Short mmCIF file of C-alpha atoms and ligand atoms in Angstrom, two decimals:
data_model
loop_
_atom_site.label_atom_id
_atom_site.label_comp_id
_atom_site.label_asym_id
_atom_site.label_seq_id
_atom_site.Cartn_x
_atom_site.Cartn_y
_atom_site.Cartn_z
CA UNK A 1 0.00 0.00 0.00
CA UNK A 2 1.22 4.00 -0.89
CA UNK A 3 0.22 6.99 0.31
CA UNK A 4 -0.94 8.07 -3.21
CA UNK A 5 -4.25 6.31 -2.46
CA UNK A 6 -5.28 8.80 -0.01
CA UNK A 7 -5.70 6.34 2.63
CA UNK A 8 -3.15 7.00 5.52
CA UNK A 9 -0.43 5.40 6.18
CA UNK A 10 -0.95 3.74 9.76
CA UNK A 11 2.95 3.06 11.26
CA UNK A 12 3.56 1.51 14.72
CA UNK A 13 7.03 3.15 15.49
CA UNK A 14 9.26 1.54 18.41
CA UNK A 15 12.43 3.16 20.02
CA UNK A 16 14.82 1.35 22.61
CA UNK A 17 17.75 3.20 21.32
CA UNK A 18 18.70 4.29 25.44
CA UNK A 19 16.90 4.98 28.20
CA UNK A 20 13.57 5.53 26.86
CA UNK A 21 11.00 2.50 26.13
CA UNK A 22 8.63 4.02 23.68
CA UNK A 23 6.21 2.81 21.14
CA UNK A 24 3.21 5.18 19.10
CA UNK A 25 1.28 4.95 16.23
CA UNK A 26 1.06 7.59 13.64
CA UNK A 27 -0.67 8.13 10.44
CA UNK A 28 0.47 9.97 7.33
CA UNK A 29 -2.19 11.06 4.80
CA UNK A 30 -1.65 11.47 1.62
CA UNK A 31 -0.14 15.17 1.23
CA UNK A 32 2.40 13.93 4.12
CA UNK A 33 0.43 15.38 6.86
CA UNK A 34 0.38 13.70 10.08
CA UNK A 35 -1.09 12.97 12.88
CA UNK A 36 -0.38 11.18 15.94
CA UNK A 37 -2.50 8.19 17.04
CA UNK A 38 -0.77 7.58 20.56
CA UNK A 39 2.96 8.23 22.16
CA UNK A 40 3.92 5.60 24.79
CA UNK A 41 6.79 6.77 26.78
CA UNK A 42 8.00 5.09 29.46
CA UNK A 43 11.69 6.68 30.96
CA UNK A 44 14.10 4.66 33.09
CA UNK A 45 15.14 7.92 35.06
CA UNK A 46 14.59 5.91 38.19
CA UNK A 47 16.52 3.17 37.45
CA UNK A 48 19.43 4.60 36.24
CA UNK A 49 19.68 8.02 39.12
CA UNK A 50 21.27 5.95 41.32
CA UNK A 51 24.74 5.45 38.90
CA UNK A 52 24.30 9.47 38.02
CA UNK A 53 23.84 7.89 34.30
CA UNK A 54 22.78 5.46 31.94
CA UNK A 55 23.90 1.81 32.50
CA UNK A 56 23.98 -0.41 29.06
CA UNK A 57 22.74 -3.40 30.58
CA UNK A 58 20.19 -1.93 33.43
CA UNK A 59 18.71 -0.37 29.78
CA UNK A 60 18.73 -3.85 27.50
CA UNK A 61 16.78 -5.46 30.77
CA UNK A 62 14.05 -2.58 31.48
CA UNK A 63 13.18 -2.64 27.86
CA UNK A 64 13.14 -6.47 27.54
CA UNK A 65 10.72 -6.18 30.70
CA UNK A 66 8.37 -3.62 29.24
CA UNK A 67 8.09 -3.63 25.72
CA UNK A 68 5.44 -5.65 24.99
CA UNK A 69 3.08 -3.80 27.11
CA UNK A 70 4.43 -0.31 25.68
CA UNK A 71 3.34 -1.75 22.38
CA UNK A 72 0.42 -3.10 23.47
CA UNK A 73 -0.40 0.19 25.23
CA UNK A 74 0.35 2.31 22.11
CA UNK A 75 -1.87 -0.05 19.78
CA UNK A 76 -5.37 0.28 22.49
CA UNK A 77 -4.95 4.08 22.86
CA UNK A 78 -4.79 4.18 19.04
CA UNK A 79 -8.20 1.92 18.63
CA UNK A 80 -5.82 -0.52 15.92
CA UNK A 81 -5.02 -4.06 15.98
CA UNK A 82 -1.79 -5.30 14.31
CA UNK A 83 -3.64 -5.85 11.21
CA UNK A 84 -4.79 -2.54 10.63
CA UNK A 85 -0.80 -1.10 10.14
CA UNK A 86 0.80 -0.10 6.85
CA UNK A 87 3.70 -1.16 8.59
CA UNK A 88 5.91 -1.38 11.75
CA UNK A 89 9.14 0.63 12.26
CA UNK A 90 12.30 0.24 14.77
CA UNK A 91 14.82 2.44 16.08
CA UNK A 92 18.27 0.07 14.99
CA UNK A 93 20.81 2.92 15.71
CA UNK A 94 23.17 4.57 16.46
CA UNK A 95 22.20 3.73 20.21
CA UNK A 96 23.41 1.18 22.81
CA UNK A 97 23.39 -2.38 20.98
CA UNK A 98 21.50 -4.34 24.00
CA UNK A 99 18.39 -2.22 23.50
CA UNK A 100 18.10 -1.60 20.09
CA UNK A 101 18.55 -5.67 19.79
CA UNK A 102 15.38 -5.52 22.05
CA UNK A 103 13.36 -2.99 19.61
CA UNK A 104 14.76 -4.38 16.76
CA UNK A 105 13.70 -7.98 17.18
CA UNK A 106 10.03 -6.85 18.69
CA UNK A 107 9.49 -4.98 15.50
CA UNK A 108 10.76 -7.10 13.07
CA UNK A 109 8.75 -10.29 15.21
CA UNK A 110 5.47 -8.25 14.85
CA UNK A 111 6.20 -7.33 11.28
CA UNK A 112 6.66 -11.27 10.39
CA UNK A 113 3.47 -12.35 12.58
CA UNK A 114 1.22 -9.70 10.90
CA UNK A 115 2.84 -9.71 7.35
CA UNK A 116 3.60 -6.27 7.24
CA UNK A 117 6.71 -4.23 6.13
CA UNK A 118 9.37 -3.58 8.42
CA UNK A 119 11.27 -0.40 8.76
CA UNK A 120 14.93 0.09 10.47
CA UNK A 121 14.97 3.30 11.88
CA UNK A 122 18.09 5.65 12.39
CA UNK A 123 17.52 7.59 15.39
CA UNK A 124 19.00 10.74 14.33
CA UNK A 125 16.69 10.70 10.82
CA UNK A 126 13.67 10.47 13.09
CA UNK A 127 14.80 13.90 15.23
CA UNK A 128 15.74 15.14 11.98
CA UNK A 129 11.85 14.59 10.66
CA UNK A 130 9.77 15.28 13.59
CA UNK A 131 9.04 18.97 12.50
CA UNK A 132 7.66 17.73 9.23
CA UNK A 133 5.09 15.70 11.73
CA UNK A 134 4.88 18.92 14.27
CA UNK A 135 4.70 21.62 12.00
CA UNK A 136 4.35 20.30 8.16
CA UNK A 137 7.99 21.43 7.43
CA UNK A 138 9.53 20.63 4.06
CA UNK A 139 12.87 20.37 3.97
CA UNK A 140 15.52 22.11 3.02
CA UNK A 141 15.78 23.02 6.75
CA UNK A 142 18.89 23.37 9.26
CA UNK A 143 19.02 21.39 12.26
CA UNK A 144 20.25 21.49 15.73
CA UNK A 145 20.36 18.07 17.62
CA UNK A 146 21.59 18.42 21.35
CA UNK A 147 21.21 15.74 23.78
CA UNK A 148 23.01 13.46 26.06
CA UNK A 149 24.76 11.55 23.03
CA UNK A 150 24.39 13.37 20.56
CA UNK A 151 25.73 17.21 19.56
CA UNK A 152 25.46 18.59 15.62
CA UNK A 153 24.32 20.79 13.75
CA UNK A 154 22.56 19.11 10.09
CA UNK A 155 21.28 20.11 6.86
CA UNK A 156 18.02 18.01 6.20
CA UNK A 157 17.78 18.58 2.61
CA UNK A 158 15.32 15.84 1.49
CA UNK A 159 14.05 12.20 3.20
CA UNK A 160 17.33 10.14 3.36
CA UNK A 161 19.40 13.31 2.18
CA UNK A 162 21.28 14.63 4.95
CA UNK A 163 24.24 17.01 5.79
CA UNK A 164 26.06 16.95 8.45
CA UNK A 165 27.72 19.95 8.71
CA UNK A 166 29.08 20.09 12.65
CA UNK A 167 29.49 17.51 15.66
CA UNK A 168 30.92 17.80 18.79
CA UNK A 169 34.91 16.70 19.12
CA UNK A 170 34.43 15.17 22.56
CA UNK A 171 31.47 15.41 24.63
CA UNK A 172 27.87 16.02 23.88
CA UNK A 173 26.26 18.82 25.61
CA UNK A 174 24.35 16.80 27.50
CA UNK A 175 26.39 14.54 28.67
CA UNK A 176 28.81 18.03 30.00
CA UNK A 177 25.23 19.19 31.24
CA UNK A 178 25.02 15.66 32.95
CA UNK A 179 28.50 16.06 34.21
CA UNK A 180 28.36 19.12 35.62
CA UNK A 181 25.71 18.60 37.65
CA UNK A 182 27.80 15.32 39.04
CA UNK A 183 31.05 17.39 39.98
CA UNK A 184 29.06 20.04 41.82
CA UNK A 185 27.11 17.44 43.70
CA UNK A 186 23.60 18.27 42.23
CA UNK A 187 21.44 15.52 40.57
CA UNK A 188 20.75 13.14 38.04
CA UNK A 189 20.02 14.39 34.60
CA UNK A 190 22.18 16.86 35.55
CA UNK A 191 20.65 19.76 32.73
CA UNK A 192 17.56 20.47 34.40
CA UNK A 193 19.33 20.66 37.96
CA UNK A 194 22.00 23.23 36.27
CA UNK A 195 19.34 24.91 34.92
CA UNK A 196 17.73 26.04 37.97
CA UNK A 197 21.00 26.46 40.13
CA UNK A 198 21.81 28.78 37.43
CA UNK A 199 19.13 31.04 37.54
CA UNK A 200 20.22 32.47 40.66
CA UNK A 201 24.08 32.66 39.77
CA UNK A 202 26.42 35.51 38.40
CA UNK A 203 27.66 34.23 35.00
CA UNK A 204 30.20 36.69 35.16
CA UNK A 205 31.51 35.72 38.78
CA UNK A 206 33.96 32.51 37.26
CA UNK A 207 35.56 33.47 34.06
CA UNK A 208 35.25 30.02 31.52
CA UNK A 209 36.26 29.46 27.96
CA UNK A 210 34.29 28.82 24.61
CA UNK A 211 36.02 26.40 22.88
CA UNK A 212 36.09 26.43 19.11
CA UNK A 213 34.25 29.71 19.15
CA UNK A 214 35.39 31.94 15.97
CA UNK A 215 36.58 28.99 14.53
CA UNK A 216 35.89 28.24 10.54
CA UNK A 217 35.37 24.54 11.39
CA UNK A 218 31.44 24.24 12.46
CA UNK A 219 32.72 21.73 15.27
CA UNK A 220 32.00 21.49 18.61
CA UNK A 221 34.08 20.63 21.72
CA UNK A 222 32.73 20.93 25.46
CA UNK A 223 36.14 19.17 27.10
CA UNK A 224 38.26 22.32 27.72
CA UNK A 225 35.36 23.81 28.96
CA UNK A 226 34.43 20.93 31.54
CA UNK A 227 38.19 20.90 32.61
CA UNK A 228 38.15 24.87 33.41
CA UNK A 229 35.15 24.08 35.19
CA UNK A 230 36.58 21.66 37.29
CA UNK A 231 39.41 23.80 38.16
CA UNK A 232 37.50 26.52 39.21
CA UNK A 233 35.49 24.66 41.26
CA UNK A 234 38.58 22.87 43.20
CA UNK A 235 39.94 26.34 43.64
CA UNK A 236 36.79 27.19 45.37
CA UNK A 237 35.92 24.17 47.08
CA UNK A 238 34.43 24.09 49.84
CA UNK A 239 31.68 25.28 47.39
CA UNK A 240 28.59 27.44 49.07
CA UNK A 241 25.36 27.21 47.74
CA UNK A 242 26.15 30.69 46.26
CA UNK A 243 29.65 29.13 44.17
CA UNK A 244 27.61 25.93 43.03
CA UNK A 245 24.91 28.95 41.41
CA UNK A 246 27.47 31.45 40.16
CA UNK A 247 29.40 27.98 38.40
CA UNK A 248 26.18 26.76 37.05
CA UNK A 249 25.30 30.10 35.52
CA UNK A 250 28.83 30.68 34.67
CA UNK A 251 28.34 26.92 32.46
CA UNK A 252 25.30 27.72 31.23
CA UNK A 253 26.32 31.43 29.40
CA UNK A 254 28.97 29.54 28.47
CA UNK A 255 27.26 26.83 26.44
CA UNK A 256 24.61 29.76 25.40
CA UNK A 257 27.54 31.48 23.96
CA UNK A 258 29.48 28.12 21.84
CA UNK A 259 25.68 27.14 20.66
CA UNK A 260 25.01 30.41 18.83
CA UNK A 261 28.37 30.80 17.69
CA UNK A 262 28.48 27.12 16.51
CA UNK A 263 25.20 27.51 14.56
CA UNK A 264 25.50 30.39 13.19
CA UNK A 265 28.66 29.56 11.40
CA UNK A 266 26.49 26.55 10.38
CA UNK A 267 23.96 28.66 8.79
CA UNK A 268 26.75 30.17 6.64
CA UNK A 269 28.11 26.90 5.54
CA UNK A 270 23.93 25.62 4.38
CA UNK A 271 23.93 28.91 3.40
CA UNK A 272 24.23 27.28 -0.63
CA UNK A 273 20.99 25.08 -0.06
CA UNK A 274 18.58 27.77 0.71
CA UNK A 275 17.53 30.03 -2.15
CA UNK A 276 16.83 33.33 -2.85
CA UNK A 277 13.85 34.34 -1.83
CA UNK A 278 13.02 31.15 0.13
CA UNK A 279 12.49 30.74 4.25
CA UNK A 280 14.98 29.69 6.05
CA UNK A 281 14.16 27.36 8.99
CA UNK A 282 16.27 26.29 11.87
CA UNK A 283 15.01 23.46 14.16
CA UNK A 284 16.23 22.13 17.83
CA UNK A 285 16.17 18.32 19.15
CA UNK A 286 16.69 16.70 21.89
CA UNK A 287 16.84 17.20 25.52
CA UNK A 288 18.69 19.79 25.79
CA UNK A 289 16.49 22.17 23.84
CA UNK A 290 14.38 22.07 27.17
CA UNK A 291 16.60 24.73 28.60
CA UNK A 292 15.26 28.41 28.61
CA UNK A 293 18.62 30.45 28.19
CA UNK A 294 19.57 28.09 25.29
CA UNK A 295 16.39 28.40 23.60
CA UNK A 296 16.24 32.45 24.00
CA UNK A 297 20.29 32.47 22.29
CA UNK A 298 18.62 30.10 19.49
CA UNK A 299 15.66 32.96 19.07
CA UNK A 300 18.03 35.49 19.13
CA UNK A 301 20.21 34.51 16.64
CA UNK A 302 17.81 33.10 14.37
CA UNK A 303 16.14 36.54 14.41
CA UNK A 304 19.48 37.75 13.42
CA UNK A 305 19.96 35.83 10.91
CA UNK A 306 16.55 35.99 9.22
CA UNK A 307 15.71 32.34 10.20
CA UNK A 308 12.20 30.94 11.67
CA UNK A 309 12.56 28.87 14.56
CA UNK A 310 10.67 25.84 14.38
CA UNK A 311 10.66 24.21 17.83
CA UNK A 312 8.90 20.58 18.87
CA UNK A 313 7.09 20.35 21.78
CA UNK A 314 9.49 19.42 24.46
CA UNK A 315 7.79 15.74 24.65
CA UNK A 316 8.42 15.28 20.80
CA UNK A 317 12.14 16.77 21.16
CA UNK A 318 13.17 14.48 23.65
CA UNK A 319 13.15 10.39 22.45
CA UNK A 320 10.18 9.24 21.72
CA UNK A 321 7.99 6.40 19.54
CA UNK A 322 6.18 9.11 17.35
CA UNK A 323 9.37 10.08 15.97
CA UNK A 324 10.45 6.29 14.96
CA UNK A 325 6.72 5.87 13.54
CA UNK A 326 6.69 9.52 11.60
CA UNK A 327 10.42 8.32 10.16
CA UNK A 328 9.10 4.88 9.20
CA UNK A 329 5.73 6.59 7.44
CA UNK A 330 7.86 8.71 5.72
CA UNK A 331 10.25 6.20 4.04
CA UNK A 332 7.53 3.44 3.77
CA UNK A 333 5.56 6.35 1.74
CA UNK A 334 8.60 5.95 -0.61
CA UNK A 335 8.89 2.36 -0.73
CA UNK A 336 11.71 2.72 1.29
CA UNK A 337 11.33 -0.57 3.30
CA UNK A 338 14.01 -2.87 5.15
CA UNK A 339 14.70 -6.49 5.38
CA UNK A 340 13.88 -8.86 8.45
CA UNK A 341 17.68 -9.44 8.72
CA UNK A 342 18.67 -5.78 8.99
CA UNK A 343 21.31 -5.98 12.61
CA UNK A 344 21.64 -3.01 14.75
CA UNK A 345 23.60 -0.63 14.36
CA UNK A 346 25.26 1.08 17.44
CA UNK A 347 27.05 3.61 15.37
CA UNK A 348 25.35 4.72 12.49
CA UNK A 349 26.21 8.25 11.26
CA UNK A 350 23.30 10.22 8.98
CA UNK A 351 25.74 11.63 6.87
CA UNK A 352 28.72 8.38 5.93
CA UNK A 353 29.96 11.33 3.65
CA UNK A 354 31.09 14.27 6.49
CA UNK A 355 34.30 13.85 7.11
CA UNK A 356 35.10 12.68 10.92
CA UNK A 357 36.16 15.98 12.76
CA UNK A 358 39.80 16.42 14.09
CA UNK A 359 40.05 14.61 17.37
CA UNK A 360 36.97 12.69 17.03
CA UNK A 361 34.68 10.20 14.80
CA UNK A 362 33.65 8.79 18.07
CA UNK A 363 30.08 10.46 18.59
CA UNK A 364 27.83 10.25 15.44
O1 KG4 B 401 17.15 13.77 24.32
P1 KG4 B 401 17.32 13.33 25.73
O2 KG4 B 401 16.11 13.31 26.62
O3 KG4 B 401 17.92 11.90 25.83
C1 KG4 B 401 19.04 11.44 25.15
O4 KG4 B 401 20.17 11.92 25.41
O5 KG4 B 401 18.84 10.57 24.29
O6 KG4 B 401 18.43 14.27 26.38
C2 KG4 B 401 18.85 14.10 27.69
C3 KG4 B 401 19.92 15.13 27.97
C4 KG4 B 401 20.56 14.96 29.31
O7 KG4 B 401 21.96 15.05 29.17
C5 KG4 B 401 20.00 16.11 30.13
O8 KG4 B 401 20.87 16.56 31.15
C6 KG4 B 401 19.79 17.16 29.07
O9 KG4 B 401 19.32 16.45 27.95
N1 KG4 B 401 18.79 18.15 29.50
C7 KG4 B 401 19.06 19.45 29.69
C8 KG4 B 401 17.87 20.04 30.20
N2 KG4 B 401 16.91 19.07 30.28
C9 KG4 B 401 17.50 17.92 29.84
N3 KG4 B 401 20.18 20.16 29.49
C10 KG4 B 401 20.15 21.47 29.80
N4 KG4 B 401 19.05 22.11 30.30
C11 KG4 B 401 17.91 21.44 30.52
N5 KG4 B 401 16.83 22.05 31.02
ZN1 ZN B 402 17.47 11.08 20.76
#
């Protein structure tokens, strides 16, 4: 079955690509409008707070154990039986291998029982789409993905047609959010905690640098600026409630600062895939995008820049099964449709072309 029919697509989407068990069903009509049917998200904050982040094989076992009711969840809320699907769509990377073994062998399982067409997901594709199911975006657009694992910036210019343009050297944002939080004592995920020590801090108190900023390379690197951190802090340890606020603040300005320098230089390097004449669109992903002061630098400089700012809400930002199922509807509508013997795929870069940055290859 197409699209071209007019009857929607119907796609059960699954996503067990880290700490998130998810499952949703989504339809796509036939002028690629769509419309979510349910969103089953179940996180494994819990379970993983008490190692201050995630553990591989505490992940593989909470999906294993939940799964099947996710899906079966996401199916009732959307009135369908297995039967009714166009097709059934997996997260199989990049992510860590024991749970995307777990989504991966669900969805291809109920794709054999119900004789449907299976779809292997890439993770980042599915970030990279969601504003065509939030707001009806058509690509060419420029992307910002920023979460725990994953920092770059990403030209979408068609389904399956992606360029990555920056990614981070070391760490992700996140994960520098995340460890943060952990050297100044405050909690797991360590972004939101950050967040709100910062707004009562002086940025200005604890002088930190912005790595790579001003550089022609569109890559990002957090390390330097988690090492000045440190140092700081062990100069002013024992830390007050007042030093963990002014540090926090100090981190946060900082990251403000490397995001909309970062990006912007991005926007002049996709500057050749927007035409005259035509919007330009910049979107945000992932977790991080939650953050206020990050989100208000990304409004500024888009407004600088002449860009529209197309943001998800925060639920469809963060992981999610809508995503997988919008991603899967999307290259299903195009034929685009995988084999049952498609293995994860733990690293799986969106762009095989972009050259690995200096330093790095190691995030995707
Ligand atoms: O996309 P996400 O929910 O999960 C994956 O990484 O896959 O992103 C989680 C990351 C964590 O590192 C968390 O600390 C960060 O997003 N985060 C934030 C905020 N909320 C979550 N970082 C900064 N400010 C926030 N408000
Ligand atoms: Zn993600």
């Amino acid at each position: 079955m197409t699209a071209d029919d007019n009857r929607p697509l119907l796609v059960l989407g699954i996503e067990t690509s880290c700490d998130e068990t998810a499952a949703a069903v989504v339809a796509r009509d036939g002028e690629a409008r769509g419309r979510i049917l349910s969103n089953v998200v179940r996180s494994q904050l819990a379970e993983h707070r008490p190692y201050g982040g995630v553990v591989p094989e505490i992940a593989a076992r909470a999906h294993v154990e939940c799964l099947d009711a996710i899906v079966a969840a996401a199916l009732a809320e959307a009135g369908l039986a297995l039967s009714d699907l166009s097709g059934i769509a997996a997260t199989a990377g990049p992510g860590l291998n024991g749970g995307l073994v777990v989504g991966l062998v669900t969805g291809k399982t109920l794709a054999l029982a119900a004789g449907k067409p299976f779809l292997a997901i890439n993770h980042l594709e599915a970030h990279a789409l969601t504003v065509g199911l939030t707001d009806g975006l058509e690509p060419p657009y420029l992307m910002l993905l920023v979460s725990g694992g994953h920092t770059q910036t990403l030209l979408v210019e068609g389904v399956g047609r992606y360029r990555r343009i920056g990614t981070t050297i070391d760490d992700a944002i996140g994960e520098a959010f995340d460890k943060t939080a952990k050297l100044l004592g405050l909690g797991y995920p360590g972004g939101p905690e950050v967040e709100r020590a910062a707004r009562s801090g002086d940025p200005e108190r604890f002088p930190l640098p912005r790595p790579m900023v001003g550089r022609v390379e569109p890559h990002f690197s957090l390390a330097g600026l988690k090492t000045a951190l440190r140092q700081r802090a062990e100069a002013a340890a024992p830390l007050t409630d007042r030093d963990v606020a002014d540090l926090c603040a100090a981190f946060e300005a900082a990251v403000c600062d490397i995001i909309e320098d970062r990006v912007s230089r991005a926007m002049e390097l996709a500057e050749d895939a927007f035409g005259p004449g035509r919007p330009r669109w910049l979107t945000v992903a992932g977790g991080v995008a939650a953050n206020a002061s990050i989100a208000a630098a990304l409004a500024r400089l888009a407004a600088a820049r002449g860009f529209h700012l197309a943001v998800p809400p925060p639920a469809l930002c963060t992981d999610n099964g809508a995503m997988i199922a919008w991603a899967g509807a999307e290259r299903l509508a195009r034929g685009l449709v995988d084999g049952l013997d498609f293995a994860a795929r733990p690293r799986w870069p969106l762009d095989p072309a972009a050259p690995a940055a200096i330093g790095a290859g190691v995030k995707a």
